[in-house]
Amino acid sequence: MRERDLSVLEFPELLTHLSGFARSAAGKEACLHLRPEREQAGARAALEQTAQLFALLREHGDLPLGAFPDLTAVFQRAARPGSILEAESLLAIREVLDCADAVLGFLRPRLAAAPALQSCLRRMDAQRELRSSLHRALDASGQVADEASEELAAIRREIRHLRARLQRRLEALLTDARMQEYLADRFVTVRHNRYVLPIRSAAAARFEGIVQDRSSSGETAFMEPLFAVEMNNRLALAAQEEERIVRRILFDLTEMVRDLLPSLQSTFEALVELDCAAARARLAASYEGTVPEWSAEGVEIRQARHPLLLARGVEAVPIDLLIPPGKQALVLTGPNTGGKTVALKTLGLLALMAQSGMLLPAAAGARLPFFRAVFADIGDEQSLARNLSTFSAHIANLVEIVHAQAAPALVLLDEPGVGTDPEEGAALAIGLVRELLAPATWLALTTHYLPIKTFALAHEACVTAAVDFDLEALRPRYRLVYHSVGESLGLPIARRLGLPEPVLRKAAEARSASSRALLDAIATLEASRREYEEKAAAAEAARAQALRLQQELEALREQLARQLAELRRAKRERVAEELREAREFLHELKQQGRELLAALERGQRGRSDLLAFLREKAAQIEGQHRASADEQPELAGEAEREGTPLQIGDWVEIPGENIRGRLVAVEGERAWIQRGSLRFELPARRLRRAAGAEHNQRDDRPMVSASPGREASEISLLGLRAQEALEQLERFLDRAVRAGEGRVRIIHGVGSGALKRAVGDYLARCPYRVRFRGADPQEGGAGVTIVELEN
């Protein structure tokens, strides 16, 4: 890649922005020196590293990678035999090792999710022994600590003892009355590493001591009393011994560093690489970057945004950059200020980013070829140093591009042929495009020239796109409309900006007839294109609205289905609970009945006790029946509109049809009525209360057919299932006993004989004292059973 192409596409500015996401000075420097990979394998590895770090940081937070120091110069000094590193350099090494230890602890448990980082981790070693020695030998400020050796600790204790003794002796002189005529000030100070007192120069000759220094004014002499000479000497010797021990400790630590130098350099370089990769991941997070794919079938980058516009906080309108399979050139047309050059730079910069391991500010699924070179001829190339005009400078650059053998390549040309005669410039640009349309070379160019537009429309390797422009508002829309040729709109824009009409009219007359015809055709095509685009947008909006309504309907259906399932579940649970309670009640009733009958047989209870028991249980059953009926859902048909909801037990009918009966059950939109021994299932919404006062009274008697005046002495079970018939029969016998009937008739019919057998089985184990037999022919024959009740 040529540096001039990187500069034209603003790649260095992007790297400066990227370096702001790095944590260390060495990492920032690595970002600034990042360059696109020339081999696809290297670019793919860098992309995988960035993508996996991007996902890892999003899920687990940022790397524990702080602003570790740059060790490049430290390593150079350590590599020299016999050299001794200062404590500050050793402290920097310790900080890097601490950082490496933290990064290893963070990444190792998560390496399965980021295998691309394995190579970095293999090159890192926290050097626990060296790190431990550095922590023991150096304090937080980078000074050699007392704990570095017992000898150092001992000599420093002696130094502190000597210093304290000497200071006490000197401070005692400060308060001595005999010293007041000598002292220039009341403090003890140090000059040339020796403790002294400030003595007035006029009295210095009379003071017993050695002058170590004088003040800048000359009025004060800093003198060492004679008694302090020996102690200062001992203190100086102790300080020299301390320095010797410290130098020996630093030498030993440096030797450890020197022995581990290759490993330390590898660890540092891996940390720098990780810092640079983490910077790329953080940059990607700032614009929700996506991973591109390499494909030799063309360019497809949708919703692309210029990264530097995003970095500057500019709201970048996403554009689609497309060179379909089978095509090699994208020709961008349209007016100035429409965004053609920005689109060109965006394509080039995104290609450089992908090959530098950076995720793209674009929609997922971006694909583009891997380019060994990206050439750009964009902007004002005038060179005063080389005495070249703008046109000549462009030609010199194009000569290099044409002669370069770097396929696969991407060539970006901004207004080729500009700067000379328009006819010659257009011809030159067409010739250039023809020459560059070689295998594995892709072009993107902008133009205002009509010959280039017509060439692009006719050439099978070219795809055209126009930048959209709002002529009424004189505002670019910053989007590309493919398979269209945009107008330059020079005259319309000049008219909107206030250029006098005579000038515009003369300019229009100056155009050739062929140019006018072609421009009129382009304008017509653009008007048709906009019309169809508006229709397509309206159709898409309608389709989206229909899809949204369909989704809402599906959601409503799912909600209703869930509610219906919940209602059915609740009903099943309620029915099961009621059935359980009924069985328990029946069992208890039978048990109590058996006990009462046994007591009657033993003569311990009388007939009145039995009747009282029957009345009590009957009243209990009636109460449960009413409570159950009250809990049944009200109908929402015509009866509700009449003001009084239908309830279980009401006589109902369907208007206009000869269907009438007693309401016995309701479930959802269905209802069941009974007329005699027959049941009917009907739509609940069509029912209304039957006319006539005799049908509007509530009647809680069993829903069976009986002869008039004989409700308590005869029951018809015709048409009922066995279980339902036995329930009806049990209630009938209850009523018959309560009424004091001695003999009743049960009409069950002949049929298959199943109902007759069920009735016989029930009567054989009936809780009441009964005798039963088949009816005589004159009493009903085989379809009737006669039951005699003993009261």
mmCIF file of N, CA, C and O in Angstrom, residues 25 61 68 98 144 154 156 167 257 324 335-336 363 417 446-447 481-482 628 687 755 765-766:
data_model
loop_
_atom_site.group_PDB
_atom_site.id
_atom_site.type_symbol
_atom_site.label_atom_id
_atom_site.label_comp_id
_atom_site.label_asym_id
_atom_site.label_seq_id
_atom_site.Cartn_x
_atom_site.Cartn_y
_atom_site.Cartn_z
ATOM 1 N N ALA A 25 1.053 3.721 26.473
ATOM 2 C CA ALA A 25 1.758 4.520 25.464
ATOM 3 C C ALA A 25 2.249 3.637 24.324
ATOM 4 O O ALA A 25 2.171 4.016 23.144
ATOM 5 N N GLY A 61 -16.982 -7.435 30.366
ATOM 6 C CA GLY A 61 -16.338 -6.185 30.756
ATOM 7 C C GLY A 61 -14.945 -6.050 30.151
ATOM 8 O O GLY A 61 -14.437 -6.956 29.482
ATOM 9 N N PHE A 68 0.235 0.469 31.292
ATOM 10 C CA PHE A 68 1.541 -0.080 31.671
ATOM 11 C C PHE A 68 2.649 0.669 30.934
ATOM 12 O O PHE A 68 2.470 1.169 29.823
ATOM 13 N N ASP A 98 2.802 -7.329 36.658
ATOM 14 C CA ASP A 98 1.506 -7.307 37.350
ATOM 15 C C ASP A 98 0.364 -7.259 36.347
ATOM 16 O O ASP A 98 -0.652 -7.940 36.506
ATOM 17 N N VAL A 144 14.325 1.075 47.003
ATOM 18 C CA VAL A 144 14.658 -0.245 47.533
ATOM 19 C C VAL A 144 14.192 -0.307 48.984
ATOM 20 O O VAL A 144 14.546 0.546 49.808
ATOM 21 N N ALA A 154 19.677 -3.501 58.636
ATOM 22 C CA ALA A 154 20.539 -3.198 59.780
ATOM 23 C C ALA A 154 21.245 -1.864 59.596
ATOM 24 O O ALA A 154 21.316 -1.043 60.536
ATOM 25 N N ARG A 156 20.391 0.636 57.777
ATOM 26 C CA ARG A 156 19.440 1.753 57.820
ATOM 27 C C ARG A 156 18.982 2.026 59.251
ATOM 28 O O ARG A 156 18.730 3.177 59.612
ATOM 29 N N GLN A 167 20.959 14.976 65.636
ATOM 30 C CA GLN A 167 19.969 16.047 65.617
ATOM 31 C C GLN A 167 19.625 16.503 67.033
ATOM 32 O O GLN A 167 19.451 17.704 67.284
ATOM 33 N N VAL A 257 16.660 -10.024 35.635
ATOM 34 C CA VAL A 257 15.989 -9.492 34.446
ATOM 35 C C VAL A 257 16.736 -9.892 33.184
ATOM 36 O O VAL A 257 16.141 -10.313 32.179
ATOM 37 N N PRO A 324 -21.879 -5.630 -7.897
ATOM 38 C CA PRO A 324 -22.441 -6.986 -7.913
ATOM 39 C C PRO A 324 -21.508 -7.985 -8.598
ATOM 40 O O PRO A 324 -20.582 -7.599 -9.335
ATOM 41 N N PRO A 335 -24.956 15.598 -8.772
ATOM 42 C CA PRO A 335 -24.430 16.962 -8.592
ATOM 43 C C PRO A 335 -23.311 17.000 -7.565
ATOM 44 O O PRO A 335 -23.086 16.066 -6.803
ATOM 45 N N ASN A 336 -22.618 18.132 -7.556
ATOM 46 C CA ASN A 336 -21.630 18.371 -6.507
ATOM 47 C C ASN A 336 -22.352 18.491 -5.161
ATOM 48 O O ASN A 336 -23.543 18.780 -5.100
ATOM 49 N N ALA A 363 -23.788 -2.742 8.108
ATOM 50 C CA ALA A 363 -24.704 -3.823 8.475
ATOM 51 C C ALA A 363 -23.981 -5.163 8.394
ATOM 52 O O ALA A 363 -22.973 -5.316 7.679
ATOM 53 N N GLY A 417 -10.063 12.809 -15.634
ATOM 54 C CA GLY A 417 -10.138 13.611 -16.855
ATOM 55 C C GLY A 417 -10.413 15.068 -16.625
ATOM 56 O O GLY A 417 -10.377 15.869 -17.571
ATOM 57 N N THR A 446 -16.139 8.667 -9.801
ATOM 58 C CA THR A 446 -17.188 9.672 -9.880
ATOM 59 C C THR A 446 -16.996 10.458 -11.173
ATOM 60 O O THR A 446 -15.868 10.609 -11.668
ATOM 61 N N THR A 447 -18.095 10.997 -11.698
ATOM 62 C CA THR A 447 -17.971 11.761 -12.939
ATOM 63 C C THR A 447 -19.184 12.657 -13.148
ATOM 64 O O THR A 447 -20.284 12.377 -12.639
ATOM 65 N N VAL A 481 -28.649 5.765 -5.432
ATOM 66 C CA VAL A 481 -29.736 5.093 -6.141
ATOM 67 C C VAL A 481 -29.097 4.321 -7.299
ATOM 68 O O VAL A 481 -28.586 4.930 -8.251
ATOM 69 N N TYR A 482 -29.137 2.996 -7.209
ATOM 70 C CA TYR A 482 -28.425 2.177 -8.191
ATOM 71 C C TYR A 482 -29.229 2.025 -9.480
ATOM 72 O O TYR A 482 -30.445 2.189 -9.507
ATOM 73 N N SER A 628 -74.501 -24.005 43.058
ATOM 74 C CA SER A 628 -73.881 -24.362 41.772
ATOM 75 C C SER A 628 -74.561 -23.649 40.633
ATOM 76 O O SER A 628 -73.922 -23.174 39.697
ATOM 77 N N LEU A 687 -81.132 -18.148 22.329
ATOM 78 C CA LEU A 687 -82.163 -18.483 23.317
ATOM 79 C C LEU A 687 -82.756 -17.234 23.944
ATOM 80 O O LEU A 687 -82.078 -16.217 24.107
ATOM 81 N N LEU A 755 -79.959 -50.137 30.437
ATOM 82 C CA LEU A 755 -80.518 -49.211 31.415
ATOM 83 C C LEU A 755 -81.331 -49.963 32.469
ATOM 84 O O LEU A 755 -81.283 -49.653 33.662
ATOM 85 N N ARG A 765 -78.877 -52.251 45.774
ATOM 86 C CA ARG A 765 -78.015 -51.691 46.823
ATOM 87 C C ARG A 765 -78.488 -50.325 47.292
ATOM 88 O O ARG A 765 -77.740 -49.545 47.852
ATOM 89 N N CYS A 766 -79.762 -50.020 47.051
ATOM 90 C CA CYS A 766 -80.337 -48.718 47.401
ATOM 91 C C CYS A 766 -80.326 -48.542 48.918
ATOM 92 O O CYS A 766 -80.583 -49.490 49.673
#
